Amino acid sequence: MSIFTVASRYAKSLIDLAQEQNSLEAVKQDIEAVIVVLKSNSQLLAVLKNPIISGDKKNQVLNALFNGKISPVIVSFFTILVNKGRAAILLDIAQEFVREYNEVKGIVHATVTSAAPLSEANQTALQKQIAAEIKAEVVLKNIVNPTLIGGFVVRVGDRQVDASIAGKLNKLEKHFVNQGV
């Protein structure tokens, strides 16, 4: 079974549990905090992935880091993961939880790449326009790429709209090449 499939099943289980306990928002915040800790500590990830280190040691490390700082439900969930031999994919499960949370809540992540940073007003207007188009809540991230010259490129999932000057110049060049000019 693939890591993605296993991570997805555990994440779905945690979402179901959090929904039963009416604590989905709190669990999501705690999981995001866990992701930050895991991503910023390569030694912790190495310990969790090391098959030589016992499950008891891994549980001690996780309890020392998170007990009292995040929901006891999540700490218990981590204990179950370690006991089932899934400590190595803890980060994958946490990231999948956030992805599935966004799906449950109808939140879509989009990126807008522009030649210069967008103003807050432009970002808000674009965010509202995308949300109206796809009928979902949108979290918009602005990436600056000066090679675009001007304009922007919006990516939502697997869809992309290229309204950049560089993109238009490339289309024009292809048109001339195809016309034999």
Protein backbone atom coordinates (compact mmCIF):
# COMPACT_ATOMS: atom_id res chain seq x y z
CA MET A 1 0.00 0.00 0.00
CA SER A 2 1.35 3.44 -0.91
CA ILE A 3 2.34 6.00 1.69
CA PHE A 4 -0.29 8.37 0.27
CA THR A 5 -3.06 5.79 0.75
CA VAL A 6 -2.00 5.02 4.32
CA ALA A 7 -1.58 8.71 5.20
CA SER A 8 -4.97 9.50 3.69
CA ARG A 9 -6.71 6.79 5.74
CA TYR A 10 -5.18 7.92 9.02
CA ALA A 11 -5.89 11.58 8.22
CA LYS A 12 -9.51 10.76 7.39
CA SER A 13 -9.82 8.88 10.69
CA LEU A 14 -8.53 11.90 12.60
CA ILE A 15 -10.93 14.21 10.74
CA ASP A 16 -13.84 11.90 11.56
CA LEU A 17 -12.83 11.81 15.22
CA ALA A 18 -12.43 15.59 15.39
CA GLN A 19 -15.84 16.10 13.76
CA GLU A 20 -17.47 13.69 16.25
CA GLN A 21 -15.98 15.71 19.10
CA ASN A 22 -16.83 19.08 17.47
CA SER A 23 -13.17 20.06 17.66
CA LEU A 24 -12.17 20.10 13.98
CA GLU A 25 -10.88 23.69 14.03
CA ALA A 26 -8.80 23.15 17.17
CA VAL A 27 -7.36 19.89 15.83
CA LYS A 28 -6.47 21.59 12.54
CA GLN A 29 -4.59 24.36 14.39
CA ASP A 30 -2.71 21.78 16.46
CA ILE A 31 -1.85 19.71 13.39
CA GLU A 32 -0.52 22.83 11.64
CA ALA A 33 1.69 23.50 14.68
CA VAL A 34 2.93 19.89 14.54
CA ILE A 35 3.75 20.30 10.83
CA VAL A 36 5.85 23.39 11.61
CA VAL A 37 7.76 21.50 14.31
CA LEU A 38 8.33 18.44 12.12
CA LYS A 39 9.44 20.44 9.08
CA SER A 40 11.84 22.56 11.13
CA ASN A 41 13.50 19.63 12.90
CA SER A 42 15.24 17.15 10.61
CA GLN A 43 16.61 15.23 13.59
CA LEU A 44 13.09 14.57 14.87
CA LEU A 45 12.06 13.30 11.44
CA ALA A 46 15.15 11.07 11.38
CA VAL A 47 14.23 9.60 14.78
CA LEU A 48 10.66 8.93 13.66
CA LYS A 49 11.83 7.25 10.45
CA ASN A 50 14.57 5.17 12.07
CA PRO A 51 13.37 1.54 12.42
CA ILE A 52 16.09 0.79 14.99
CA ILE A 53 14.67 3.24 17.53
CA SER A 54 11.95 1.58 19.60
CA GLY A 55 8.34 2.71 19.56
CA ASP A 56 8.57 3.50 23.27
CA LYS A 57 11.45 5.94 22.64
CA LYS A 58 9.53 7.56 19.78
CA ASN A 59 6.48 7.93 22.02
CA GLN A 60 8.63 9.49 24.75
CA VAL A 61 10.05 12.01 22.28
CA LEU A 62 6.62 12.93 20.90
CA ASN A 63 5.11 13.18 24.38
CA ALA A 64 7.98 15.39 25.56
CA LEU A 65 7.49 17.69 22.58
CA PHE A 66 3.72 17.88 22.36
CA ASN A 67 2.09 16.77 25.63
CA GLY A 68 0.29 19.75 27.14
CA LYS A 69 0.86 21.86 24.02
CA ILE A 70 -1.64 20.20 21.71
CA SER A 71 -4.91 18.36 22.19
CA PRO A 72 -4.63 15.11 24.19
CA VAL A 73 -6.60 13.45 21.38
CA ILE A 74 -3.78 14.18 18.95
CA VAL A 75 -1.12 12.99 21.39
CA SER A 76 -3.09 9.73 21.77
CA PHE A 77 -3.42 9.54 17.99
CA PHE A 78 0.36 9.85 17.68
CA THR A 79 0.79 7.02 20.22
CA ILE A 80 -1.46 4.82 18.09
CA LEU A 81 0.54 5.71 14.97
CA VAL A 82 3.82 4.83 16.65
CA ASN A 83 2.42 1.57 18.03
CA LYS A 84 1.17 0.64 14.54
CA GLY A 85 4.63 1.32 13.08
CA ARG A 86 3.53 4.46 11.23
CA ALA A 87 5.78 7.03 12.94
CA ALA A 88 7.83 7.38 9.75
CA ILE A 89 4.87 8.89 7.91
CA LEU A 90 3.66 11.18 10.68
CA LEU A 91 4.46 14.31 8.63
CA ASP A 92 2.69 12.84 5.58
CA ILE A 93 -0.39 12.09 7.69
CA ALA A 94 -0.40 15.61 9.16
CA GLN A 95 -0.10 17.22 5.72
CA GLU A 96 -2.82 14.96 4.34
CA PHE A 97 -5.03 15.95 7.29
CA VAL A 98 -4.71 19.64 6.30
CA ARG A 99 -5.44 18.80 2.65
CA GLU A 100 -8.54 16.80 3.58
CA TYR A 101 -9.63 19.50 6.04
CA ASN A 102 -9.50 22.03 3.19
CA GLU A 103 -11.55 19.67 1.05
CA VAL A 104 -14.16 19.21 3.79
CA LYS A 105 -14.40 22.97 4.32
CA GLY A 106 -14.41 23.76 0.58
CA ILE A 107 -11.17 25.74 0.75
CA VAL A 108 -9.10 25.95 -2.42
CA HIS A 109 -5.51 27.16 -2.57
CA ALA A 110 -4.51 29.34 -5.50
CA THR A 111 -1.31 31.08 -6.47
CA VAL A 112 -0.89 34.25 -8.43
CA THR A 113 2.55 34.86 -9.89
CA SER A 114 3.22 38.47 -10.79
CA ALA A 115 6.16 40.60 -11.88
CA ALA A 116 5.81 42.75 -8.74
CA PRO A 117 4.06 42.16 -5.42
CA LEU A 118 0.30 42.69 -5.65
CA SER A 119 -1.28 45.28 -3.39
CA GLU A 120 -3.60 44.03 -0.67
CA ALA A 121 -6.58 45.50 -2.56
CA ASN A 122 -5.60 43.72 -5.80
CA GLN A 123 -5.08 40.42 -3.98
CA THR A 124 -8.45 40.72 -2.27
CA ALA A 125 -10.22 41.59 -5.53
CA LEU A 126 -8.56 38.69 -7.35
CA GLN A 127 -9.33 36.34 -4.48
CA LYS A 128 -13.02 37.33 -4.59
CA GLN A 129 -13.14 36.94 -8.38
CA ILE A 130 -11.61 33.44 -8.23
CA ALA A 131 -13.95 32.46 -5.37
CA ALA A 132 -16.98 33.59 -7.38
CA GLU A 133 -15.75 31.69 -10.43
CA ILE A 134 -15.12 28.37 -8.68
CA LYS A 135 -17.76 28.80 -5.96
CA ALA A 136 -15.39 27.98 -3.10
CA GLU A 137 -13.39 29.77 -0.44
CA VAL A 138 -9.98 30.71 -1.82
CA VAL A 139 -6.66 31.13 -0.04
CA LEU A 140 -4.47 33.16 -2.38
CA LYS A 141 -0.67 33.23 -2.31
CA ASN A 142 1.32 35.83 -4.27
CA ILE A 143 4.64 34.78 -5.80
CA VAL A 144 6.87 37.40 -7.40
CA ASN A 145 8.66 36.51 -10.65
CA PRO A 146 10.25 39.53 -12.40
CA THR A 147 10.75 37.54 -15.62
CA LEU A 148 7.02 37.89 -16.32
CA ILE A 149 7.73 41.53 -17.25
CA GLY A 150 4.14 42.49 -16.34
CA GLY A 151 0.73 40.94 -15.80
CA PHE A 152 0.16 37.75 -13.83
CA VAL A 153 -0.36 33.99 -13.95
CA VAL A 154 -3.08 32.45 -11.78
CA ARG A 155 -3.02 28.76 -10.89
CA VAL A 156 -5.96 27.05 -9.18
CA GLY A 157 -5.50 23.31 -8.86
CA ASP A 158 -4.68 22.03 -12.34
CA ARG A 159 -6.05 25.12 -14.12
CA GLN A 160 -3.86 28.05 -15.12
CA VAL A 161 -4.65 31.44 -16.59
CA ASP A 162 -1.66 33.24 -18.11
CA ALA A 163 -2.28 36.98 -18.37
CA SER A 164 1.41 37.90 -18.31
CA ILE A 165 3.23 39.94 -20.91
CA ALA A 166 5.88 37.21 -21.20
CA GLY A 167 3.12 34.66 -21.84
CA LYS A 168 1.53 36.86 -24.51
CA LEU A 169 4.90 37.39 -26.19
CA ASN A 170 5.48 33.62 -26.24
CA LYS A 171 2.05 33.07 -27.84
CA LEU A 172 2.78 35.74 -30.43
CA GLU A 173 6.15 34.16 -31.20
CA LYS A 174 4.52 30.72 -31.66
CA HIS A 175 1.92 32.27 -33.95
CA PHE A 176 4.62 33.84 -36.15
CA VAL A 177 6.63 30.59 -36.22
CA ASN A 178 3.54 28.64 -37.27
CA GLN A 179 2.80 31.20 -39.98
CA GLY A 180 6.35 30.90 -41.30
CA VAL A 181 7.18 34.58 -40.72
